[in-house]
Each structure stands twice: as structure tokens, then as C-alpha cells.
Amino acid sequence: MRSVCVVGASLAGLLTARALRAQGYDGRLILVGEEIHRPYDRPPLSKDFLRGVLDDADLALESDGEDLDAEWRLGVAAVGLNAAARRVTLSDGTEVAADGIVIATGASARRLPGTDGLAGVHTLRTLDDARALRHDLANAKRIVVIGGGFIGTEVAATACDLGLDVTLVESGQTPLAGVVGAQMAEAIAGLHERRGVRLLRSARVTALTGEERVDAVRLADGALLPADVVVVGIGASPNIAWLKGSGLLLGDGVLCDEGGAAIRDESGGPARENGGGKGGGPAAGIVAVGDCAAWFDPALGRHDRCEHWTGARQRAGVAAETLLSGGVARPARPRPAYIWSDQFDVKIQFVGRARHADTVVVEEGDPADHSFLAVYRQGERPVAVLGVNQVRLFSRWRRQLETAV
């Protein structure tokens, strides 16, 4: 293999490029990125960057003097792929052909329909998103956050620390219940409420009001929530539209085998953007990593798209090995998913899958004190652990779960 094109110049793309070099690849390396920025760290965008503690330079993922001997094509998007020819078409009309293709185009924040162009309404996914939100927060008094996932709860906590009047609108009963389970999510909800966030549970947004700039959020029960700024944190969709008709099998992401090799679509029917094709074998010389990729997980018996930072880190080396070995290398069994979040002065860490558990027991500390560790079990077997301000104890449990795998 003498040339590799990495499509996507964020965390997953950068880590895979590093892994290729670390595994001995010395051929031509091209990194294509839609954003104009060099790779940067996204987790601080909703926390210390928004708070003004960090600035652009603090987010750099490349170390001083790092040189991957790569050709960088930044500020240009991939708009098409011919998988059989391994040829990528770019938005500037040029093409890049390579022996190997790494798809790492990430995901985009979902938006509320009808809100495009309404000032004061934000999503948070990119550095430019965070810059715009930070600017607006500096002049705001009231913020409404829609969605109680990680982005929503982190922005709510940061805005509260900044002294804003914060309302968090959650469509379910508790924020983060889909990750940590309903019982433990209640402890995190309590944290927000005690720190001053107004949490509206089981609430559905029907409209944002305002002429040129948003001034309120309307709920299904008729309530009107005044707002200077609205942040929409309702999840993300994989950036795979550009792969429509590429010959790859698409679903909730680029469907891959357990080593990250993209699967061919052998349906022979019309091009599909989101599923419905017929899977063939691995596409020669093409892997996918990061938020856009759904790898087959033998433990789950299905494809699983992982949006978390550690997922990109764990899978980059595997994808590089798959690409360089021609798919011969077999990956080790994947480690349990690990997630962390900083909200207020509290560190939240979670490993495993809560929905696999029959029981969850607080084994250390007290949720009311915002310092506790809870163990989730299926029968007698631990399947997940949640730590809240319990870094040392959580680390021991995390190693235990990873060793069990």
C-alpha cells in the first residue's frame, strides 16, 4: 500500500493517521478536513472553552513539532466516493485516488426544524459553534437548553456557573437516563436542580418564537420560556450523506466488520443513504472510524456506532491494522465503552452498559453528597460502573471490567 487518504481531520482521523505511521506505514498520506482548523479536542468546547478558561490554542491535538509527513487538505469537504476505485471526490472539484481510504467524517448536531437563520439558537459540535455560543452567552441573562444528553447537561452546568438563569428541557423523565439508567440519572438530575438549573421533565418543545432573534421556547403544554439564548442538544447524525451511491453499506453510520473494514452494499438496487442494502464482504482497502462508523460488536450481536472520545481512541489502531493487513489481522475483543463528563465541580465517569444490568447498587458514598460509586450487575456479574467524584475507586473498577473482557 503506497497511498492512504484519511477523510476527516478530527480526532479519529488524526489518531488513525498516527496509528498508520506507528505501525510502519511510510507511503503517501493525505488528510482531508471540511473545517479549516487543524485537529482540535472537542470535549472542552462545552465546558472550559465555553467558560473562557481555555482558548483555541489549548485545544490543539497535535503536539509541538509533531510531523506525520502528511498532505493536509483543510477547508474542503468530501462529496463522493467510488469505493471500487477508491477515489474520493472533493467539494473543490478535485479527486484523490488512494490504495487505502479511511472514512472519519464524524457526525453533525441535529437541529430543530424551522430554526435555521434565527439568531440566538445554537448547536454545539465544532470550534466555530463554541465560539459563537461563547460570544452570545457573554451578553445573555437567560438560556434554555433543549435536550438532557451530555452536551445539554454540560452546557447547562457551564451556563449556571457563568451566572445565567438556566432552564433545561428534557423530553424524558431524567437527563442521561439512556446512558446511566433511570435510577442513577435521578442523582445527576438532583445535582443540577440543587445547583440552580430549572429542570423541566417530560417536556416537549413545539416552537421557538422571535422574529430575527429567538426570544422564547414554547412547550406542548402552552408554557412559554423566555430566552436570550437557546442551545439545541438533541443528538447527532453520522456524516454519511456523501457516501450515497458509493457502494458501501450504510445504516446508522458506515457499517463495518469488527475490525473496522467497511462492508460492501451488494443490493444492486437504488443508492441508499440510510440502510436497506444487502451486505457483502469487506470493501477492499476501506475502513471507517469515529462517530460516523458503526462496527459490528460480537458481544451485542449487531452494529454499534460509538460517539465517544475513548471509542475513537480505541478503534483507530485497530482500523489502521485492518487496513495495512488487508483485513487479515483479527482485532482483540473490544473493551467496555468508557465515558466521562465534568459538570459543575463534579466528575462523572461511566464504563459498561447500564441496560444490561438487573440491579444497581451504590457501594460507596452518597448520591446526595455528589460523591458515590454505583455498580450495575447482571446476576452476580458486574456489567457497568458509575463514579461521581470517585476517580480512584472508579479506575480500579474500570480495570476490573476491562480485564474481565
Tab-separated table of C-alpha atoms in Angstrom:
chain	number	residue	atom	x	y	z
A	1	MET	CA	0.000	0.000	0.000
A	2	ARG	CA	1.630	3.229	-1.174
A	3	SER	CA	-1.075	5.830	-0.558
A	4	VAL	CA	-3.773	6.384	2.076
A	5	CYS	CA	-6.409	9.111	2.133
A	6	VAL	CA	-7.930	9.879	5.532
A	7	VAL	CA	-11.255	11.653	5.018
A	8	GLY	CA	-11.877	13.595	8.209
A	9	ALA	CA	-9.219	15.556	10.057
A	10	SER	CA	-10.544	15.473	13.594
A	11	LEU	CA	-9.720	13.132	16.486
A	12	ALA	CA	-10.480	9.802	14.783
A	13	GLY	CA	-8.758	10.785	11.554
A	14	LEU	CA	-5.672	12.097	13.311
A	15	LEU	CA	-5.379	9.066	15.584
A	16	THR	CA	-5.708	6.677	12.665
A	17	ALA	CA	-3.055	8.589	10.737
A	18	ARG	CA	-0.775	8.354	13.760
A	19	ALA	CA	-1.501	4.647	14.094
A	20	LEU	CA	-0.669	4.042	10.437
A	21	ARG	CA	2.732	5.682	10.881
A	22	ALA	CA	3.308	3.890	14.199
A	23	GLN	CA	2.578	0.559	12.518
A	24	GLY	CA	5.210	1.188	9.871
A	25	TYR	CA	3.274	2.725	7.004
A	26	ASP	CA	5.699	5.047	5.158
A	27	GLY	CA	3.765	5.842	1.984
A	28	ARG	CA	1.858	8.936	0.893
A	29	LEU	CA	-0.656	10.150	3.493
A	30	ILE	CA	-3.394	12.679	2.697
A	31	LEU	CA	-5.731	14.123	5.341
A	32	VAL	CA	-8.911	15.820	4.123
A	33	GLY	CA	-10.908	18.030	6.503
A	34	GLU	CA	-14.083	20.031	5.914
A	35	GLU	CA	-13.182	22.520	8.632
A	36	ILE	CA	-10.316	24.939	8.139
A	37	HIS	CA	-8.891	24.103	11.577
A	38	ARG	CA	-6.127	21.665	12.419
A	39	PRO	CA	-7.374	18.792	14.646
A	40	TYR	CA	-8.689	20.009	17.985
A	41	ASP	CA	-10.145	18.485	21.139
A	42	ARG	CA	-13.932	18.701	21.312
A	43	PRO	CA	-14.827	17.692	24.918
A	44	PRO	CA	-13.705	21.062	26.414
A	45	LEU	CA	-15.934	23.008	23.998
A	46	SER	CA	-18.970	22.659	26.256
A	47	LYS	CA	-17.014	23.238	29.453
A	48	ASP	CA	-13.745	25.140	29.933
A	49	PHE	CA	-13.722	26.683	26.453
A	50	LEU	CA	-17.274	27.952	26.918
A	51	ARG	CA	-16.329	29.185	30.375
A	52	GLY	CA	-13.393	31.135	28.896
A	53	VAL	CA	-10.755	29.173	30.792
A	54	LEU	CA	-9.320	27.658	27.585
A	55	ASP	CA	-8.744	29.237	24.200
A	56	ASP	CA	-8.242	27.906	20.686
A	57	ALA	CA	-4.567	27.059	21.131
A	58	ASP	CA	-5.316	24.987	24.243
A	59	LEU	CA	-7.459	22.619	22.188
A	60	ALA	CA	-4.760	21.507	19.741
A	61	LEU	CA	-4.477	17.732	19.421
A	62	GLU	CA	-1.111	17.811	17.694
A	63	SER	CA	1.919	18.098	19.909
A	64	ASP	CA	4.627	20.688	19.292
A	65	GLY	CA	6.887	19.563	16.480
A	66	GLU	CA	4.697	16.605	15.519
A	67	ASP	CA	5.113	15.772	11.839
A	68	LEU	CA	3.150	12.937	10.252
A	69	ASP	CA	4.693	13.704	6.870
A	70	ALA	CA	1.149	14.171	5.595
A	71	GLU	CA	-0.522	16.331	2.960
A	72	TRP	CA	-3.274	18.366	4.602
A	73	ARG	CA	-6.319	19.362	2.542
A	74	LEU	CA	-8.283	21.509	5.008
A	75	GLY	CA	-11.405	23.559	4.298
A	76	VAL	CA	-12.593	21.153	1.626
A	77	ALA	CA	-15.294	18.523	2.068
A	78	ALA	CA	-15.569	15.071	0.582
A	79	VAL	CA	-18.708	14.938	-1.576
A	80	GLY	CA	-18.455	11.494	-3.139
A	81	LEU	CA	-16.667	8.150	-3.050
A	82	ASN	CA	-16.213	5.437	-5.632
A	83	ALA	CA	-15.456	2.544	-3.323
A	84	ALA	CA	-14.457	0.139	-6.055
A	85	ALA	CA	-11.876	2.575	-7.439
A	86	ARG	CA	-11.037	4.036	-4.013
A	87	ARG	CA	-11.438	7.529	-5.380
A	88	VAL	CA	-12.725	10.469	-3.295
A	89	THR	CA	-14.355	13.498	-4.917
A	90	LEU	CA	-13.885	16.791	-3.076
A	91	SER	CA	-16.015	19.929	-2.923
A	92	ASP	CA	-13.442	21.926	-4.888
A	93	GLY	CA	-13.941	19.596	-7.854
A	94	THR	CA	-10.705	17.671	-7.434
A	95	GLU	CA	-10.336	13.969	-6.755
A	96	VAL	CA	-7.996	11.934	-4.587
A	97	ALA	CA	-7.284	8.326	-5.515
A	98	ALA	CA	-5.513	6.127	-2.978
A	99	ASP	CA	-4.726	2.495	-2.231
A	100	GLY	CA	-6.399	2.878	1.153
A	101	ILE	CA	-9.294	5.038	2.364
A	102	VAL	CA	-10.054	5.904	5.990
A	103	ILE	CA	-13.539	7.341	6.488
A	104	ALA	CA	-13.587	9.552	9.592
A	105	THR	CA	-16.119	12.255	8.763
A	106	GLY	CA	-17.719	12.324	12.200
A	107	ALA	CA	-21.252	13.419	12.974
A	108	SER	CA	-23.304	16.609	12.883
A	109	ALA	CA	-25.575	18.031	15.553
A	110	ARG	CA	-29.288	17.578	14.899
A	111	ARG	CA	-31.219	20.815	14.531
A	112	LEU	CA	-34.787	21.765	15.301
A	113	PRO	CA	-36.725	22.155	12.054
A	114	GLY	CA	-37.521	25.733	11.125
A	115	THR	CA	-34.864	27.360	13.288
A	116	ASP	CA	-32.164	27.964	10.689
A	117	GLY	CA	-31.328	31.646	10.482
A	118	LEU	CA	-32.899	32.533	13.844
A	119	ALA	CA	-30.218	34.372	15.832
A	120	GLY	CA	-29.509	33.142	19.337
A	121	VAL	CA	-30.201	29.475	18.515
A	122	HIS	CA	-27.140	27.255	18.770
A	123	THR	CA	-25.948	23.714	18.413
A	124	LEU	CA	-22.541	22.726	19.761
A	125	ARG	CA	-20.333	20.393	17.815
A	126	THR	CA	-17.465	22.368	16.323
A	127	LEU	CA	-14.992	25.022	17.392
A	128	ASP	CA	-16.888	27.614	15.368
A	129	ASP	CA	-20.131	26.569	17.128
A	130	ALA	CA	-18.441	27.062	20.504
A	131	ARG	CA	-17.011	30.451	19.559
A	132	ALA	CA	-20.449	31.680	18.506
A	133	LEU	CA	-22.131	30.346	21.648
A	134	ARG	CA	-19.475	31.813	23.940
A	135	HIS	CA	-19.963	35.209	22.318
A	136	ASP	CA	-23.740	35.050	22.785
A	137	LEU	CA	-23.522	33.867	26.396
A	138	ALA	CA	-21.409	36.888	27.282
A	139	ASN	CA	-24.404	39.115	26.587
A	140	ALA	CA	-27.200	36.845	27.806
A	141	LYS	CA	-29.117	36.514	31.052
A	142	ARG	CA	-31.438	33.603	30.276
A	143	ILE	CA	-30.647	30.384	28.451
A	144	VAL	CA	-32.899	27.471	27.586
A	145	VAL	CA	-31.139	24.180	26.832
A	146	ILE	CA	-33.175	21.627	24.883
A	147	GLY	CA	-32.066	18.043	25.446
A	148	GLY	CA	-30.629	16.331	28.516
A	149	GLY	CA	-27.772	14.379	26.972
A	150	PHE	CA	-24.121	15.096	27.637
A	151	ILE	CA	-23.995	18.283	25.549
A	152	GLY	CA	-27.180	19.614	27.121
A	153	THR	CA	-26.233	18.882	30.721
A	154	GLU	CA	-22.672	20.163	30.266
A	155	VAL	CA	-23.823	23.422	28.681
A	156	ALA	CA	-26.472	23.833	31.402
A	157	ALA	CA	-23.851	23.368	34.127
A	158	THR	CA	-21.392	25.754	32.486
A	159	ALA	CA	-24.019	28.433	31.893
A	160	CYS	CA	-25.146	28.098	35.508
A	161	ASP	CA	-21.546	28.586	36.662
A	162	LEU	CA	-21.398	31.704	34.480
A	163	GLY	CA	-24.345	33.145	36.391
A	164	LEU	CA	-27.072	32.740	33.789
A	165	ASP	CA	-30.646	31.786	34.529
A	166	VAL	CA	-30.742	28.236	33.102
A	167	THR	CA	-33.706	26.089	32.100
A	168	LEU	CA	-33.040	22.541	30.900
A	169	VAL	CA	-35.864	20.971	28.896
A	170	GLU	CA	-35.747	17.169	28.855
A	171	SER	CA	-38.230	15.078	26.883
A	172	GLY	CA	-37.754	12.105	29.206
A	173	GLN	CA	-38.086	11.884	32.954
A	174	THR	CA	-34.385	12.433	33.711
A	175	PRO	CA	-31.302	13.640	31.844
A	176	LEU	CA	-28.726	10.986	30.879
A	177	ALA	CA	-31.118	8.130	31.720
A	178	GLY	CA	-30.267	6.457	28.414
A	179	VAL	CA	-26.638	6.181	29.487
A	180	VAL	CA	-26.595	5.604	33.260
A	181	GLY	CA	-30.121	4.260	33.738
A	182	ALA	CA	-33.125	5.975	35.293
A	183	GLN	CA	-32.178	5.334	38.933
A	184	MET	CA	-28.714	6.875	38.817
A	185	ALA	CA	-29.796	9.578	36.376
A	186	GLU	CA	-32.004	10.890	39.170
A	187	ALA	CA	-28.864	11.648	41.184
A	188	ILE	CA	-27.456	13.708	38.319
A	189	ALA	CA	-30.777	15.484	37.900
A	190	GLY	CA	-30.673	16.326	41.599
A	191	LEU	CA	-27.187	17.771	41.182
A	192	HIS	CA	-28.425	20.176	38.524
A	193	GLU	CA	-31.501	21.193	40.468
A	194	ARG	CA	-29.561	21.836	43.656
A	195	ARG	CA	-27.064	23.990	41.755
A	196	GLY	CA	-29.813	26.187	40.343
A	197	VAL	CA	-30.799	24.678	36.993
A	198	ARG	CA	-34.537	24.698	36.405
A	199	LEU	CA	-35.184	21.188	35.079
A	200	LEU	CA	-38.385	20.574	33.120
A	201	ARG	CA	-39.028	16.839	32.793
A	202	SER	CA	-41.119	15.051	30.174
A	203	ALA	CA	-41.455	18.349	28.355
A	204	ARG	CA	-41.871	18.667	24.600
A	205	VAL	CA	-40.839	21.718	22.615
A	206	THR	CA	-43.288	22.782	19.915
A	207	ALA	CA	-41.743	26.044	18.673
A	208	LEU	CA	-39.149	28.745	19.146
A	209	THR	CA	-40.532	32.267	18.985
A	210	GLY	CA	-38.957	35.522	17.835
A	211	GLU	CA	-38.647	37.473	14.593
A	212	GLU	CA	-34.976	37.753	13.732
A	213	ARG	CA	-33.729	36.586	17.136
A	214	VAL	CA	-35.148	33.931	19.435
A	215	ASP	CA	-36.992	35.297	22.458
A	216	ALA	CA	-38.707	32.214	23.910
A	217	VAL	CA	-39.314	28.472	23.727
A	218	ARG	CA	-42.889	27.234	23.575
A	219	LEU	CA	-43.785	23.854	25.116
A	220	ALA	CA	-46.594	21.465	24.255
A	221	ASP	CA	-48.461	22.359	27.453
A	222	GLY	CA	-48.558	26.015	26.336
A	223	ALA	CA	-45.793	27.235	28.638
A	224	LEU	CA	-43.550	29.947	27.211
A	225	LEU	CA	-39.926	30.010	28.413
A	226	PRO	CA	-38.259	33.414	27.821
A	227	ALA	CA	-34.743	33.016	26.436
A	228	ASP	CA	-31.875	35.180	25.204
A	229	VAL	CA	-30.044	32.086	24.001
A	230	VAL	CA	-31.277	28.595	23.122
A	231	VAL	CA	-28.970	25.589	22.822
A	232	VAL	CA	-30.310	22.548	20.995
A	233	GLY	CA	-28.656	19.346	22.215
A	234	ILE	CA	-30.795	16.605	20.740
A	235	GLY	CA	-28.124	14.262	19.463
A	236	ALA	CA	-26.046	13.884	16.337
A	237	SER	CA	-26.301	12.164	12.980
A	238	PRO	CA	-23.363	10.476	11.230
A	239	ASN	CA	-21.931	12.389	8.278
A	240	ILE	CA	-22.526	9.763	5.618
A	241	ALA	CA	-24.702	11.544	3.042
A	242	TRP	CA	-21.635	11.977	0.851
A	243	LEU	CA	-21.330	8.176	0.662
A	244	LYS	CA	-24.711	7.709	-1.003
A	245	GLY	CA	-24.155	5.551	-4.065
A	246	SER	CA	-20.552	4.801	-3.087
A	247	GLY	CA	-21.053	1.044	-2.975
A	248	LEU	CA	-20.737	0.890	0.811
A	249	LEU	CA	-23.437	-0.409	3.129
A	250	LEU	CA	-24.917	2.394	5.224
A	251	GLY	CA	-27.183	2.341	8.247
A	252	ASP	CA	-26.704	4.330	11.415
A	253	GLY	CA	-23.245	5.115	10.098
A	254	VAL	CA	-20.876	3.272	7.795
A	255	LEU	CA	-21.495	-0.386	8.592
A	256	CYS	CA	-18.208	-2.178	9.281
A	257	ASP	CA	-16.995	-5.567	10.434
A	258	GLU	CA	-15.476	-5.965	13.899
A	259	GLY	CA	-12.100	-4.722	12.625
A	260	GLY	CA	-13.459	-1.525	11.084
A	261	ALA	CA	-13.479	-2.686	7.429
A	262	ALA	CA	-16.384	-1.073	5.604
A	263	ILE	CA	-18.973	-3.507	4.209
A	264	ARG	CA	-19.932	-3.539	0.530
A	265	ASP	CA	-23.537	-2.937	-0.481
A	266	GLU	CA	-24.406	-5.714	-2.892
A	267	SER	CA	-28.100	-4.987	-3.203
A	268	GLY	CA	-27.673	-3.747	-6.757
A	269	GLY	CA	-30.680	-1.504	-6.186
A	270	PRO	CA	-31.012	2.273	-5.935
A	271	ALA	CA	-28.429	4.116	-3.889
A	272	ARG	CA	-29.279	4.310	-0.211
A	273	GLU	CA	-28.293	6.867	2.353
A	274	ASN	CA	-29.596	5.210	5.453
A	275	GLY	CA	-29.883	1.477	5.399
A	276	GLY	CA	-31.842	-1.122	3.486
A	277	GLY	CA	-28.962	-2.508	1.433
A	278	LYS	CA	-27.640	-6.039	1.237
A	279	GLY	CA	-24.330	-6.532	2.946
A	280	GLY	CA	-21.491	-8.253	1.145
A	281	GLY	CA	-17.967	-8.761	2.367
A	282	PRO	CA	-15.495	-6.091	3.408
A	283	ALA	CA	-14.717	-3.455	0.802
A	284	ALA	CA	-11.076	-3.785	-0.149
A	285	GLY	CA	-8.872	-1.050	1.279
A	286	ILE	CA	-11.582	0.950	3.084
A	287	VAL	CA	-12.072	1.336	6.835
A	288	ALA	CA	-14.220	3.701	8.899
A	289	VAL	CA	-13.600	5.080	12.397
A	290	GLY	CA	-15.059	7.572	14.844
A	291	ASP	CA	-18.565	8.953	15.095
A	292	CYS	CA	-19.525	8.031	11.516
A	293	ALA	CA	-18.684	4.337	11.876
A	294	ALA	CA	-20.878	1.510	13.157
A	295	TRP	CA	-18.672	-1.503	13.869
A	296	PHE	CA	-20.060	-4.973	14.381
A	297	ASP	CA	-19.888	-5.808	18.084
A	298	PRO	CA	-19.895	-9.574	18.682
A	299	ALA	CA	-20.991	-9.117	22.292
A	300	LEU	CA	-24.072	-7.182	21.199
A	301	GLY	CA	-24.649	-9.205	18.041
A	302	ARG	CA	-25.212	-6.036	15.999
A	303	HIS	CA	-23.530	-2.954	14.630
A	304	ASP	CA	-22.834	-0.250	17.174
A	305	ARG	CA	-21.928	3.370	16.494
A	306	CYS	CA	-19.794	4.853	19.254
A	307	GLU	CA	-19.669	8.658	19.526
A	308	HIS	CA	-17.359	8.853	22.486
A	309	TRP	CA	-13.782	10.121	22.630
A	310	THR	CA	-12.382	6.895	24.001
A	311	GLY	CA	-14.162	4.894	21.312
A	312	ALA	CA	-12.282	6.812	18.618
A	313	ARG	CA	-9.054	6.290	20.519
A	314	GLN	CA	-9.548	2.545	20.938
A	315	ARG	CA	-10.662	1.889	17.382
A	316	ALA	CA	-8.062	3.953	15.475
A	317	GLY	CA	-5.238	1.458	15.980
A	318	VAL	CA	-7.474	-1.470	15.081
A	319	ALA	CA	-8.632	0.238	11.876
A	320	ALA	CA	-5.038	1.006	10.867
A	321	GLU	CA	-4.059	-2.631	11.421
A	322	THR	CA	-7.044	-3.830	9.407
A	323	LEU	CA	-6.144	-1.508	6.536
A	324	LEU	CA	-2.450	-2.384	6.446
A	325	SER	CA	-3.028	-6.138	6.785
A	326	GLY	CA	-5.669	-6.256	4.075
A	327	GLY	CA	-8.196	-7.381	6.651
A	328	VAL	CA	-6.179	-10.409	7.750
A	329	ALA	CA	-5.463	-9.125	11.264
A	330	ARG	CA	-8.174	-10.026	13.755
A	331	PRO	CA	-8.980	-7.465	16.447
A	332	ALA	CA	-8.983	-8.158	20.143
A	333	ARG	CA	-12.354	-8.245	21.847
A	334	PRO	CA	-13.494	-4.598	22.292
A	335	ARG	CA	-13.205	-3.088	25.739
A	336	PRO	CA	-16.321	-1.773	27.501
A	337	ALA	CA	-17.336	1.731	26.456
A	338	TYR	CA	-15.966	4.439	28.750
A	339	ILE	CA	-17.489	7.921	29.081
A	340	TRP	CA	-16.665	10.877	31.268
A	341	SER	CA	-18.153	14.309	31.821
A	342	ASP	CA	-17.340	17.312	34.006
A	343	GLN	CA	-20.389	19.189	35.288
A	344	PHE	CA	-20.076	21.945	37.892
A	345	ASP	CA	-17.238	20.709	40.132
A	346	VAL	CA	-18.244	17.076	39.676
A	347	LYS	CA	-16.519	14.435	37.559
A	348	ILE	CA	-18.887	11.808	36.183
A	349	GLN	CA	-17.344	8.572	34.844
A	350	PHE	CA	-19.153	5.584	33.401
A	351	VAL	CA	-17.997	2.307	31.894
A	352	GLY	CA	-20.096	-0.541	30.507
A	353	ARG	CA	-23.751	-0.714	29.557
A	354	ALA	CA	-26.457	0.074	32.084
A	355	ARG	CA	-29.208	-1.582	30.083
A	356	HIS	CA	-27.552	-4.980	30.534
A	357	ALA	CA	-27.961	-4.768	34.311
A	358	ASP	CA	-30.619	-6.327	36.522
A	359	THR	CA	-29.619	-4.315	39.570
A	360	VAL	CA	-27.656	-1.220	40.502
A	361	VAL	CA	-26.288	-0.641	43.983
A	362	VAL	CA	-24.465	2.361	45.462
A	363	GLU	CA	-21.398	0.739	47.034
A	364	GLU	CA	-19.509	3.848	48.126
A	365	GLY	CA	-20.534	7.365	49.126
A	366	ASP	CA	-23.935	9.008	48.879
A	367	PRO	CA	-25.651	10.469	45.787
A	368	ALA	CA	-26.931	13.340	47.941
A	369	ASP	CA	-23.301	14.391	48.505
A	370	HIS	CA	-22.460	14.182	44.762
A	371	SER	CA	-19.756	11.654	45.572
A	372	PHE	CA	-20.581	7.995	45.090
A	373	LEU	CA	-19.850	4.839	43.147
A	374	ALA	CA	-22.598	2.565	41.827
A	375	VAL	CA	-22.110	-0.942	40.429
A	376	TYR	CA	-24.514	-2.393	37.874
A	377	ARG	CA	-24.845	-6.197	37.818
A	378	GLN	CA	-26.425	-8.828	35.636
A	379	GLY	CA	-26.986	-11.607	38.116
A	380	GLU	CA	-23.749	-11.588	40.092
A	381	ARG	CA	-21.617	-10.254	37.230
A	382	PRO	CA	-20.672	-6.545	37.154
A	383	VAL	CA	-21.540	-5.081	33.753
A	384	ALA	CA	-21.171	-1.339	34.365
A	385	VAL	CA	-19.907	1.150	36.929
A	386	LEU	CA	-20.770	4.802	37.553
A	387	GLY	CA	-18.415	7.010	39.520
A	388	VAL	CA	-19.270	10.537	40.638
A	389	ASN	CA	-16.245	12.275	42.142
A	390	GLN	CA	-14.766	8.825	42.863
A	391	VAL	CA	-11.856	8.816	40.420
A	392	ARG	CA	-9.514	6.426	42.226
A	393	LEU	CA	-12.115	3.808	43.102
A	394	PHE	CA	-13.715	4.077	39.671
A	395	SER	CA	-10.346	3.472	37.990
A	396	ARG	CA	-9.965	0.195	39.877
A	397	TRP	CA	-13.434	-0.942	38.818
A	398	ARG	CA	-12.812	0.105	35.233
A	399	ARG	CA	-9.657	-2.015	35.075
A	400	GLN	CA	-11.602	-4.910	36.556
A	401	LEU	CA	-14.281	-4.721	33.887
A	402	GLU	CA	-11.722	-4.408	31.100
A	403	THR	CA	-9.767	-7.374	32.454
A	404	ALA	CA	-12.929	-9.463	32.542
A	405	VAL	CA	-13.350	-8.798	28.799
